[in-house]
Short mmCIF file of C-alpha atoms and ligand atoms in Angstrom, two decimals:
data_model
loop_
_atom_site.label_atom_id
_atom_site.label_comp_id
_atom_site.label_asym_id
_atom_site.label_seq_id
_atom_site.Cartn_x
_atom_site.Cartn_y
_atom_site.Cartn_z
CA MET A 675 -4.41 2.89 1.44
CA SER A 676 -1.39 4.37 2.97
CA GLY A 677 2.20 4.96 2.46
CA GLN A 678 2.99 7.09 -0.48
CA PHE A 679 5.77 5.85 -2.67
CA SER A 680 7.27 6.64 -5.98
CA GLY A 681 9.59 4.67 -8.10
CA ILE A 682 10.85 3.52 -11.44
CA LEU A 683 9.83 -0.04 -12.01
CA LYS A 684 12.33 -2.51 -13.32
CA GLY A 685 11.31 -5.82 -14.71
CA GLY A 686 13.06 -8.94 -15.88
CA LEU A 687 11.28 -9.87 -19.05
CA PRO A 688 12.30 -12.06 -21.97
CA GLN A 689 14.27 -10.68 -24.90
CA THR A 690 12.31 -8.15 -26.84
CA ASP A 691 12.85 -5.15 -29.05
CA LYS A 692 9.95 -3.06 -27.73
CA PHE A 693 10.30 -1.38 -24.39
CA LEU A 694 8.00 0.01 -21.74
CA TYR A 695 9.26 2.46 -19.13
CA MET A 696 6.98 2.89 -16.11
CA GLU A 697 6.92 5.17 -13.11
CA SER A 698 4.49 4.66 -10.28
CA TYR A 699 3.33 7.15 -7.66
CA GLY A 700 1.05 6.88 -4.66
CA CYS A 701 -0.14 3.87 -2.73
CA GLN A 702 0.84 0.19 -2.83
CA MET A 703 -2.28 -0.49 -4.87
CA ASN A 704 -0.83 1.61 -7.69
CA PHE A 705 2.39 -0.41 -7.64
CA SER A 706 0.33 -3.57 -7.75
CA ASP A 707 -1.71 -2.19 -10.68
CA SER A 708 1.52 -1.38 -12.56
CA GLU A 709 2.34 -5.09 -12.37
CA ILE A 710 -1.00 -5.86 -14.05
CA VAL A 711 -0.20 -3.28 -16.75
CA ALA A 712 3.28 -4.79 -17.26
CA SER A 713 1.59 -8.16 -17.76
CA VAL A 714 -0.84 -6.82 -20.39
CA MET A 715 2.08 -5.08 -22.12
CA ALA A 716 4.23 -8.25 -21.97
CA ASP A 717 1.49 -10.02 -23.94
CA LEU A 718 1.94 -7.32 -26.57
CA GLY A 719 5.68 -8.04 -26.67
CA TYR A 720 6.91 -5.16 -24.51
CA GLY A 721 9.74 -5.69 -22.07
CA VAL A 722 10.19 -3.35 -19.11
CA THR A 723 13.21 -1.06 -19.10
CA ASP A 724 14.50 1.34 -16.47
CA GLU A 725 16.17 3.47 -19.14
CA LEU A 726 13.83 6.18 -20.28
CA ALA A 727 15.87 6.79 -23.43
CA ARG A 728 15.20 3.22 -24.63
CA ALA A 729 11.44 3.40 -24.15
CA ASP A 730 8.92 3.09 -26.96
CA VAL A 731 6.09 3.57 -24.50
CA VAL A 732 6.34 5.64 -21.31
CA MET A 733 3.63 5.16 -18.70
CA ILE A 734 3.12 6.99 -15.48
CA ASN A 735 0.78 5.48 -12.92
CA THR A 736 -0.56 8.42 -10.98
CA CYS A 737 -2.01 9.43 -7.64
CA SER A 738 -4.60 12.15 -6.94
CA ILE A 739 -4.85 11.85 -3.19
CA ARG A 740 -3.27 15.24 -2.48
CA GLU A 741 -2.52 18.16 -4.72
CA ASN A 742 1.24 17.84 -4.37
CA ALA A 743 1.05 14.26 -5.69
CA GLU A 744 -0.52 15.63 -8.88
CA GLN A 745 2.06 18.40 -9.16
CA LYS A 746 4.87 15.86 -9.10
CA VAL A 747 3.25 13.97 -11.96
CA ARG A 748 2.77 17.13 -14.03
CA ALA A 749 6.47 17.93 -13.71
CA ARG A 750 7.36 14.42 -14.89
CA LEU A 751 4.96 14.71 -17.83
CA GLN A 752 6.63 17.97 -18.92
CA HIS A 753 9.94 16.14 -18.83
CA PHE A 754 8.62 13.24 -20.93
CA ARG A 755 7.19 15.70 -23.42
CA SER A 756 10.50 17.42 -23.86
CA MET A 757 12.06 14.00 -24.56
CA LYS A 758 9.38 13.27 -27.12
CA ARG A 759 10.59 16.23 -29.16
CA HIS A 760 13.73 14.22 -29.91
CA LYS A 761 11.86 10.95 -30.33
CA PRO A 762 8.41 11.68 -31.79
CA SER A 763 7.45 7.98 -32.01
CA MET A 764 7.55 7.65 -28.22
CA ILE A 765 4.06 7.13 -26.76
CA ILE A 766 3.26 8.78 -23.44
CA GLY A 767 0.46 7.37 -21.30
CA VAL A 768 -1.12 8.47 -18.03
CA LEU A 769 -2.66 5.72 -15.92
CA GLY A 770 -4.41 5.54 -12.57
CA CYS A 771 -6.20 8.05 -10.41
CA MET A 772 -5.15 11.27 -12.18
CA ALA A 773 -6.18 9.76 -15.51
CA GLU A 774 -9.56 8.99 -14.01
CA ARG A 775 -9.97 12.39 -12.38
CA LEU A 776 -8.88 14.56 -15.29
CA LYS A 777 -10.02 12.27 -18.09
CA SER A 778 -9.61 13.73 -21.57
CA LYS A 779 -8.57 17.13 -20.12
CA LEU A 780 -5.07 15.68 -20.08
CA LEU A 781 -5.28 15.24 -23.85
CA GLU A 782 -7.19 18.37 -24.82
CA GLN A 783 -6.19 21.26 -22.57
CA GLU A 784 -2.77 20.19 -21.50
CA GLN A 785 -1.67 18.22 -24.57
CA LEU A 786 0.84 16.41 -22.47
CA VAL A 787 0.03 12.85 -23.40
CA ASP A 788 -1.18 10.43 -26.08
CA LEU A 789 -2.99 7.95 -23.91
CA VAL A 790 -5.21 8.20 -20.82
CA VAL A 791 -6.28 5.01 -19.05
CA GLY A 792 -8.27 4.73 -15.81
CA PRO A 793 -7.71 2.02 -13.17
CA ASP A 794 -10.42 -0.31 -14.49
CA ALA A 795 -9.47 -0.15 -18.19
CA TYR A 796 -6.04 -1.77 -18.36
CA LYS A 797 -7.32 -4.75 -20.31
CA ASP A 798 -8.22 -2.32 -23.08
CA LEU A 799 -4.57 -1.25 -23.50
CA PRO A 800 -3.96 -3.30 -26.68
CA GLY A 801 -6.79 -1.52 -28.54
CA LEU A 802 -5.87 1.88 -27.12
CA LEU A 803 -2.23 1.52 -28.13
CA GLU A 804 -3.26 0.52 -31.61
CA GLN A 805 -5.36 3.68 -31.82
CA VAL A 806 -2.37 5.80 -30.78
CA GLN A 807 -0.09 4.03 -33.25
CA GLY A 808 -2.68 4.88 -35.90
CA GLY A 809 -2.14 8.56 -35.14
CA GLN A 810 -5.06 9.23 -32.79
CA GLN A 811 -5.17 10.02 -29.11
CA ALA A 812 -6.84 7.37 -26.97
CA VAL A 813 -8.75 7.40 -23.72
CA ASN A 814 -10.65 4.86 -21.63
CA VAL A 815 -11.65 5.92 -18.15
CA LEU A 816 -14.72 3.74 -17.73
CA LEU A 817 -15.09 2.46 -14.20
CA SER A 818 -16.39 -1.03 -13.71
CA ARG A 819 -18.46 -2.72 -11.02
CA GLU A 820 -16.85 -6.10 -11.68
CA GLU A 821 -13.25 -5.73 -12.89
CA THR A 822 -10.73 -7.31 -10.50
CA TYR A 823 -8.09 -8.48 -13.04
CA ALA A 824 -8.45 -11.85 -11.28
CA GLU A 825 -7.13 -13.84 -14.21
CA ILE A 826 -4.10 -11.66 -15.03
CA ALA A 827 -0.78 -12.94 -13.67
CA PRO A 828 1.13 -9.81 -12.64
CA VAL A 829 4.69 -9.27 -13.84
CA ARG A 830 6.60 -8.57 -10.61
CA LEU A 831 8.42 -5.27 -11.00
CA GLY A 832 11.38 -4.12 -8.92
CA SER A 833 10.95 -7.32 -6.96
CA ASN A 834 13.29 -8.54 -4.23
CA GLY A 835 11.99 -12.08 -4.90
CA VAL A 836 10.85 -12.35 -1.27
CA THR A 837 7.84 -10.07 -0.75
CA ALA A 838 4.94 -9.31 -3.09
CA PHE A 839 1.65 -7.42 -3.19
CA VAL A 840 -1.58 -9.19 -4.05
CA THR A 841 -4.72 -7.17 -4.69
CA ILE A 842 -7.82 -8.72 -3.09
CA MET A 843 -10.37 -6.02 -3.82
CA ARG A 844 -10.72 -2.77 -5.72
CA GLY A 845 -12.53 0.52 -5.27
CA CYS A 846 -14.10 1.98 -2.15
CA ASP A 847 -17.71 2.57 -1.07
CA ASN A 848 -16.91 4.61 2.00
CA MET A 849 -17.15 8.20 0.86
CA CYS A 850 -14.89 9.78 3.48
CA SER A 851 -15.58 13.43 2.76
CA PHE A 852 -11.92 14.39 2.13
CA CYS A 853 -11.11 11.52 -0.20
CA VAL A 854 -10.99 11.37 -3.97
CA VAL A 855 -10.53 7.58 -4.14
CA PRO A 856 -14.22 6.60 -4.48
CA PHE A 857 -14.34 8.87 -7.55
CA THR A 858 -11.11 7.66 -9.13
CA ARG A 859 -11.31 3.96 -8.28
CA GLY A 860 -15.04 3.43 -8.33
CA ARG A 861 -17.27 1.02 -6.44
CA GLU A 862 -15.92 -1.58 -4.11
CA ARG A 863 -15.66 -5.15 -5.41
CA SER A 864 -13.92 -8.23 -4.03
CA ARG A 865 -11.83 -10.70 -5.97
CA ASP A 866 -12.56 -14.44 -6.09
CA PRO A 867 -10.73 -16.04 -3.11
CA HIS A 868 -9.64 -19.00 -5.23
CA SER A 869 -7.81 -16.74 -7.69
CA ILE A 870 -6.17 -14.95 -4.74
CA TYR A 871 -5.12 -18.31 -3.29
CA LYS A 872 -3.73 -19.43 -6.64
CA GLU A 873 -1.69 -16.25 -7.06
CA CYS A 874 -0.27 -16.54 -3.52
CA GLN A 875 0.49 -20.22 -3.96
CA GLU A 876 2.33 -19.50 -7.20
CA LEU A 877 4.36 -16.82 -5.44
CA TRP A 878 5.17 -19.34 -2.70
CA SER A 879 6.28 -21.94 -5.23
CA GLN A 880 8.51 -19.33 -6.89
CA GLY A 881 10.30 -18.74 -3.57
CA TYR A 882 8.40 -15.72 -2.27
CA LYS A 883 7.95 -15.78 1.51
CA GLU A 884 5.61 -12.89 2.18
CA VAL A 885 2.44 -11.58 0.57
CA THR A 886 0.65 -8.35 1.42
CA LEU A 887 -3.06 -8.49 0.63
CA LEU A 888 -4.20 -5.11 -0.63
CA GLY A 889 -7.52 -3.34 -0.60
CA GLN A 890 -8.84 0.13 0.19
CA ASN A 891 -10.84 -1.37 3.04
CA VAL A 892 -9.92 -5.04 3.47
CA ASP A 893 -12.38 -5.57 6.32
CA SER A 894 -15.31 -5.28 3.97
CA TYR A 895 -13.97 -8.10 1.79
CA ARG A 896 -16.88 -10.37 0.89
CA TRP A 897 -17.20 -13.12 -1.68
CA GLN A 898 -20.22 -15.33 -2.13
CA VAL A 899 -19.44 -18.63 -3.82
CA PRO A 900 -22.27 -19.41 -6.26
CA LYS A 901 -24.60 -22.19 -5.04
CA ALA A 902 -24.14 -23.97 -8.35
CA SER A 903 -20.33 -24.00 -8.12
CA ALA A 904 -18.55 -27.37 -8.25
CA GLY A 905 -16.29 -26.74 -5.21
CA LYS A 906 -17.05 -27.98 -1.70
CA ASP A 907 -17.53 -24.38 -0.59
CA ALA A 908 -20.55 -23.88 -2.90
CA GLY A 909 -22.96 -21.30 -1.46
CA LEU A 910 -20.54 -20.20 1.28
CA THR A 911 -19.55 -16.58 1.93
CA TYR A 912 -15.89 -15.71 2.45
CA TRP A 913 -15.44 -12.79 4.83
CA PHE A 914 -12.04 -11.20 5.38
CA ALA A 915 -11.26 -13.45 8.36
CA ASP A 916 -12.03 -16.51 6.20
CA LEU A 917 -9.79 -15.23 3.42
CA LEU A 918 -6.94 -14.66 5.89
CA ALA A 919 -7.22 -18.20 7.26
CA TYR A 920 -7.41 -19.60 3.71
CA ILE A 921 -4.27 -17.78 2.52
CA ALA A 922 -2.42 -18.53 5.77
CA SER A 923 -3.02 -22.23 5.11
CA ILE A 924 -0.77 -22.18 2.00
CA SER A 925 2.26 -22.73 4.23
CA PRO A 926 3.10 -21.87 7.84
CA ASP A 927 6.31 -20.32 6.41
CA LEU A 928 4.48 -17.92 4.10
CA ARG A 929 3.98 -14.63 5.90
CA VAL A 930 0.73 -12.84 5.24
CA ARG A 931 0.20 -9.11 5.76
CA PHE A 932 -2.68 -6.89 4.75
CA SER A 933 -3.57 -3.23 4.31
CA THR A 934 -5.71 -1.17 4.87
CA SER A 935 -8.07 -1.87 7.77
CA HIS A 936 -11.01 0.37 8.59
CA PRO A 937 -11.87 1.11 12.23
CA LYS A 938 -15.60 0.83 11.57
CA ASP A 939 -15.31 -2.63 10.01
CA ILE A 940 -12.43 -4.49 11.67
CA THR A 941 -13.99 -7.40 13.56
CA ASP A 942 -12.86 -9.43 16.57
CA GLU A 943 -13.12 -12.43 14.26
CA VAL A 944 -10.23 -10.99 12.19
CA LEU A 945 -8.21 -10.42 15.36
CA HIS A 946 -8.87 -13.98 16.64
CA THR A 947 -7.89 -15.38 13.23
CA MET A 948 -4.63 -13.41 13.42
CA ALA A 949 -4.04 -14.81 16.92
CA ARG A 950 -4.56 -18.39 15.69
CA HIS A 951 -2.02 -18.22 12.84
CA ASN A 952 1.63 -17.41 13.55
CA ASN A 953 2.19 -16.49 9.91
CA LEU A 954 -0.48 -13.77 9.94
CA CYS A 955 1.82 -10.87 10.76
CA LYS A 956 1.12 -8.86 13.86
CA ASN A 957 0.71 -5.41 12.44
CA ILE A 958 -2.51 -3.56 11.76
CA HIS A 959 -2.67 -0.35 9.79
CA LEU A 960 -5.74 1.38 11.21
CA PRO A 961 -6.08 4.97 9.95
CA VAL A 962 -7.66 7.18 12.61
CA GLN A 963 -7.47 10.47 10.62
CA SER A 964 -8.44 12.59 13.67
CA GLY A 965 -8.84 12.23 17.43
CA SER A 966 -11.88 14.52 17.54
CA SER A 967 -15.36 12.98 17.21
CA LYS A 968 -16.63 16.24 15.74
CA VAL A 969 -14.01 16.20 12.98
CA LEU A 970 -14.53 12.48 12.38
CA ALA A 971 -18.25 13.14 11.83
CA ARG A 972 -17.44 15.87 9.30
CA MET A 973 -14.98 13.53 7.64
CA ASN A 974 -17.83 11.01 7.34
CA ARG A 975 -15.65 8.31 8.86
CA THR A 976 -18.75 6.76 10.54
CA TYR A 977 -16.98 6.09 13.85
CA ASP A 978 -16.10 8.34 16.75
CA ARG A 979 -13.18 8.63 19.15
CA PRO A 980 -14.57 6.16 21.77
CA TRP A 981 -15.24 3.60 19.02
CA TYR A 982 -11.68 3.87 17.70
CA LEU A 983 -10.21 3.52 21.19
CA GLN A 984 -12.42 0.51 21.85
CA ARG A 985 -11.09 -1.15 18.64
CA VAL A 986 -7.53 -0.45 19.81
CA GLU A 987 -8.42 -2.00 23.18
CA ALA A 988 -9.71 -5.13 21.38
CA ILE A 989 -6.43 -5.39 19.42
CA ARG A 990 -4.36 -5.05 22.61
CA ARG A 991 -6.51 -7.65 24.39
CA ILE A 992 -6.60 -10.25 21.62
CA LEU A 993 -3.17 -9.56 20.09
CA PRO A 994 -0.94 -8.15 22.84
CA ASP A 995 2.12 -8.18 20.57
CA CYS A 996 0.51 -6.44 17.64
CA ALA A 997 1.89 -3.17 16.25
CA ILE A 998 -0.66 -0.53 15.33
CA THR A 999 0.09 2.10 12.70
CA THR A 1000 -2.13 4.87 11.41
CA ASP A 1001 -2.83 7.79 9.09
CA ILE A 1002 -3.57 11.26 10.44
CA ILE A 1003 -4.84 14.35 8.64
CA VAL A 1004 -4.33 17.75 10.28
CA GLY A 1005 -6.14 20.96 9.38
CA PHE A 1006 -9.33 19.42 8.03
CA CYS A 1007 -12.18 21.91 7.46
CA GLY A 1008 -13.29 23.52 10.72
CA GLU A 1009 -10.58 21.84 12.84
CA THR A 1010 -10.13 23.94 15.99
CA GLU A 1011 -7.16 24.03 18.37
CA GLU A 1012 -9.21 21.86 20.73
CA ASP A 1013 -9.87 19.29 17.98
CA HIS A 1014 -6.16 19.27 17.23
CA ARG A 1015 -5.33 18.68 20.91
CA GLU A 1016 -7.74 15.75 20.85
CA THR A 1017 -5.70 14.22 18.03
CA LEU A 1018 -2.54 14.67 20.10
CA SER A 1019 -4.22 13.17 23.17
CA LEU A 1020 -5.49 10.16 21.20
CA MET A 1021 -1.94 9.64 19.94
CA GLU A 1022 -0.75 9.71 23.56
CA MET A 1023 -3.34 7.11 24.50
CA VAL A 1024 -2.57 4.71 21.65
CA ARG A 1025 1.15 5.39 21.14
CA PHE A 1026 1.20 4.26 17.52
CA ASP A 1027 4.22 2.34 16.27
CA SER A 1028 4.35 4.61 13.25
CA ALA A 1029 2.13 6.92 11.27
CA TYR A 1030 1.68 8.63 7.93
CA MET A 1031 0.75 12.23 8.62
CA PHE A 1032 -0.68 14.76 6.19
CA ALA A 1033 -1.96 18.32 5.98
CA TYR A 1034 -5.47 18.39 4.55
CA SER A 1035 -5.48 19.07 0.82
CA GLU A 1036 -8.83 19.90 -0.74
CA ARG A 1037 -9.65 17.67 -3.71
CA PRO A 1038 -12.09 18.88 -6.36
CA GLY A 1039 -15.40 17.03 -6.45
CA THR A 1040 -15.16 15.48 -2.98
CA LEU A 1041 -17.92 15.85 -0.41
CA ALA A 1042 -15.75 18.15 1.71
CA ALA A 1043 -14.88 20.39 -1.24
CA ARG A 1044 -18.60 20.83 -1.93
CA LYS A 1045 -19.76 21.20 1.67
CA TYR A 1046 -17.09 22.76 3.86
CA PRO A 1047 -14.70 25.66 3.38
CA ASP A 1048 -10.99 24.78 3.56
CA ASP A 1049 -10.68 27.27 6.41
CA VAL A 1050 -7.55 26.28 8.31
CA SER A 1051 -4.67 28.44 7.08
CA GLU A 1052 -1.58 26.85 5.53
CA GLU A 1053 0.48 28.25 8.38
CA ILE A 1054 -1.67 26.58 11.03
CA LYS A 1055 -1.76 23.32 9.08
CA LYS A 1056 2.02 23.38 8.93
CA ARG A 1057 2.38 24.01 12.64
CA ARG A 1058 -0.12 21.30 13.58
CA LEU A 1059 1.55 18.84 11.23
CA ALA A 1060 4.92 19.57 12.83
CA GLU A 1061 3.44 18.96 16.29
CA VAL A 1062 1.84 15.69 15.27
CA MET A 1063 5.07 14.56 13.60
CA ALA A 1064 7.23 15.45 16.59
CA LEU A 1065 4.96 13.49 18.92
CA GLN A 1066 4.92 10.53 16.56
CA ASP A 1067 8.73 10.56 16.32
CA GLN A 1068 8.84 10.29 20.09
CA HIS A 1069 6.34 7.41 20.12
CA SER A 1070 8.08 5.58 17.26
CA SER A 1071 11.40 5.80 19.14
CA GLU A 1072 9.81 4.60 22.38
CA ARG A 1073 7.96 1.75 20.67
CA ASN A 1074 11.19 0.66 19.02
CA GLN A 1075 13.06 0.81 22.32
CA GLU A 1076 10.50 -1.63 23.70
CA GLU A 1077 11.73 -4.12 21.07
CA GLU A 1078 15.30 -4.01 22.39
CA GLY A 1079 16.65 -7.08 24.18
CA GLN A 1080 14.13 -9.37 22.47
CA ALA A 1081 14.78 -11.99 19.80
CA HIS A 1082 12.87 -11.35 16.58
CA GLN A 1083 12.10 -13.65 13.74
CA VAL A 1084 13.27 -11.68 10.71
CA LEU A 1085 12.63 -12.49 7.09
CA ILE A 1086 15.75 -11.37 5.18
CA GLU A 1087 14.82 -9.10 2.27
CA GLY A 1088 18.29 -8.13 1.11
CA LYS A 1089 21.33 -6.00 1.84
CA SER A 1090 20.78 -2.97 4.03
CA ARG A 1091 20.48 0.30 2.13
CA ARG A 1092 23.29 1.91 4.12
CA SER A 1093 25.89 -0.84 3.93
CA ASP A 1094 26.30 -3.98 1.90
CA GLN A 1095 27.99 -5.56 4.93
CA ASP A 1096 24.56 -5.64 6.61
CA TRP A 1097 21.35 -7.48 5.92
CA CYS A 1098 17.88 -6.13 6.46
CA GLY A 1099 14.44 -7.58 6.87
CA ARG A 1100 11.27 -7.13 8.87
CA ASN A 1101 9.93 -8.69 12.00
CA SER A 1102 6.30 -9.74 12.27
CA ARG A 1103 5.37 -6.22 13.45
CA ASN A 1104 6.70 -4.84 10.15
CA LYS A 1105 9.70 -3.12 11.76
CA MET A 1106 12.83 -2.95 9.69
CA VAL A 1107 15.69 -4.82 11.39
CA VAL A 1108 19.32 -4.33 10.28
CA PHE A 1109 22.06 -6.74 11.32
CA PRO A 1110 25.63 -7.57 10.27
CA GLY A 1111 26.07 -10.14 7.56
CA HIS A 1112 29.06 -12.19 6.52
CA ALA A 1113 31.73 -9.51 6.78
CA ASN A 1114 31.42 -9.19 10.55
CA ALA A 1115 30.69 -12.82 11.28
CA SER A 1116 33.05 -15.23 13.07
CA LYS A 1117 34.35 -18.31 11.25
CA ASP A 1118 31.71 -20.59 12.77
CA GLU A 1119 29.07 -18.07 12.01
CA LEU A 1120 30.37 -17.77 8.49
CA ILE A 1121 30.04 -21.50 7.91
CA ALA A 1122 26.46 -21.41 9.10
CA GLY A 1123 25.94 -17.97 7.63
CA ILE A 1124 25.87 -19.22 4.06
CA LYS A 1125 22.25 -19.86 4.79
CA MET A 1126 21.72 -16.15 5.35
CA LEU A 1127 20.19 -15.23 2.04
CA PRO A 1128 17.19 -13.17 1.06
CA GLY A 1129 14.11 -15.25 1.77
CA THR A 1130 15.40 -17.00 4.89
CA TYR A 1131 14.12 -16.47 8.40
CA VAL A 1132 16.71 -15.73 11.07
CA ASP A 1133 16.47 -14.93 14.77
CA VAL A 1134 17.89 -11.51 15.53
CA VAL A 1135 18.42 -10.09 19.00
CA VAL A 1136 17.86 -6.35 18.91
CA HIS A 1137 20.38 -4.34 20.92
CA CYS A 1138 19.54 -0.78 19.92
CA SER A 1139 17.11 1.18 17.81
CA THR A 1140 16.24 4.47 16.15
CA LYS A 1141 12.76 5.79 15.42
CA ALA A 1142 12.82 3.97 12.07
CA THR A 1143 15.02 0.90 12.51
CA LEU A 1144 15.98 -1.85 14.92
CA LEU A 1145 19.65 -2.86 15.02
CA GLY A 1146 20.66 -6.33 16.12
CA GLN A 1147 22.77 -9.43 15.89
CA VAL A 1148 21.80 -12.82 14.56
CA SER A 1149 21.41 -15.30 17.42
CA LYS A 1150 20.52 -18.38 15.39
CA PHE A 1151 22.04 -18.92 11.99
CA GLU A 1152 20.05 -21.91 10.87
CA GLU A 1153 16.93 -21.25 8.97
CA VAL A 1154 14.13 -20.98 11.49
CA HIS A 1155 10.49 -21.60 10.87
CA ILE A 1156 7.68 -19.36 11.92
N1 5AD B 1835 -5.77 15.46 2.15
C1 5AD B 1835 -4.82 14.96 2.96
N2 5AD B 1835 -4.66 13.65 3.21
C2 5AD B 1835 -5.53 12.80 2.60
N3 5AD B 1835 -5.64 11.47 2.64
C3 5AD B 1835 -6.65 11.09 1.84
N4 5AD B 1835 -7.21 12.18 1.27
C4 5AD B 1835 -6.53 13.25 1.73
C5 5AD B 1835 -6.64 14.65 1.51
N5 5AD B 1835 -7.59 15.16 0.72
C6 5AD B 1835 -4.80 10.61 3.49
C7 5AD B 1835 -5.63 9.82 4.51
C8 5AD B 1835 -5.63 8.43 3.94
C9 5AD B 1835 -4.26 8.40 3.27
C10 5AD B 1835 -4.10 7.36 2.24
O1 5AD B 1835 -4.13 9.67 2.68
O2 5AD B 1835 -4.98 9.88 5.74
O3 5AD B 1835 -5.77 7.44 4.92
FE1 SF4 B 1836 -10.63 7.16 0.87
FE2 SF4 B 1836 -12.03 6.60 3.09
FE3 SF4 B 1836 -12.07 4.88 1.04
FE4 SF4 B 1836 -9.83 5.16 2.49
S1 SF4 B 1836 -11.81 4.37 3.25
S2 SF4 B 1836 -9.98 5.12 0.23
S3 SF4 B 1836 -9.88 7.32 3.01
S4 SF4 B 1836 -12.89 6.97 1.02
#
């Protein structure tokens, strides 16, 4: 998974006198999990608040992917603990990957929290909370081979009412040598496609217009319908391409995105399915990690540079308009200057639309931590990261310039962050587009412009861009269909 976020999660729950305050860190999957937790807590009568001082229970959904992610969480926990001194009844819980990695150490050595719950144990929260309320500490970090929370209806937190995340699988079986995720999130398992469909259809009927299907490695999605099942698909296997087509069929006006793809598993079938459906958005997040085959082998990514480039070629051939984004790690164990230059040269060849870039951070217990010394100095990591980032900035700007002069179908998400005179939304390629709203519109445009609300599609002609944003003007004010 990619894209590291953090945020306080606000919810809109019915009247209640018990409050949950939640912060989430890390990947989109964590934000999606927090919505499952909010649902379990709602059943216990807790409403979500964004005011820490009002909270009866404080939960922090954590990330272990790099050391600095854990440091951020520790600082927050210290803060919560100092608040607890004034309000001893307040319960502090750690959820997610750090809970799984550190287990009861968080209770014993560090005494920072009352409750530790791993990613597969959220259904156990009622019992665990009861234990804490009875004066004990509580921990459940059992990983499961089956848990997908398929039947839990998430409480949408911090929602714009237009876009939502839907988890389609959990865990990861890949064992990339740098990565802690297989240890914190356990074995890979897929969720029943019918429950995914139902969740997406409900979102659609509530007015949502875009779903992002989440998994650590969506291309290995696989669900076998039991032979004895009553449905007409009894005995069939759903692969990722089948799931995409199934979800896309909910409505041609429901956009479908997904993340994350794996270069070793992404099939032409997926690409052809994307080509067949306009509402399958044309953006693929395909982490490369390194441009050097030698480094990729040490990372245990199970593909090499030519394989990755051949997958990019397939995307360009089958989906000429598709954006490609990536993740890159610099300074992995044994990375030489030549390996680093290979990463830069691969970037030049692909010219990614955008990228998340990281310096390697050794994680305890991973294959790399056990097998290879973390032998690239911090100084070199920093310099290589700066080089990779500078090159990516250039490519992001150039890729965005290529979008200028074209009309884009944009799904309005809300007011732009910079100005409430402007709207913002994304095009199919997941690029943020900002354009003037009512304040700058002519009278005729204003009359038509009442339709410009979050959740409507508009055509925007892009006239300029930065490395992060496209700027444009609405060319068609009526609601358009994709
Ligand atoms: N150090 C640095 N970056 C990492 N990632 C995963 N593990 C590490 C690590 N130990 C990056 C990868 C992955 C993204 C989610 O985080 O690029 O794709
Ligand atoms: Fe980590 Fe690799 Fe799995 Fe991604 S595919 S979660 S990087 S082990």
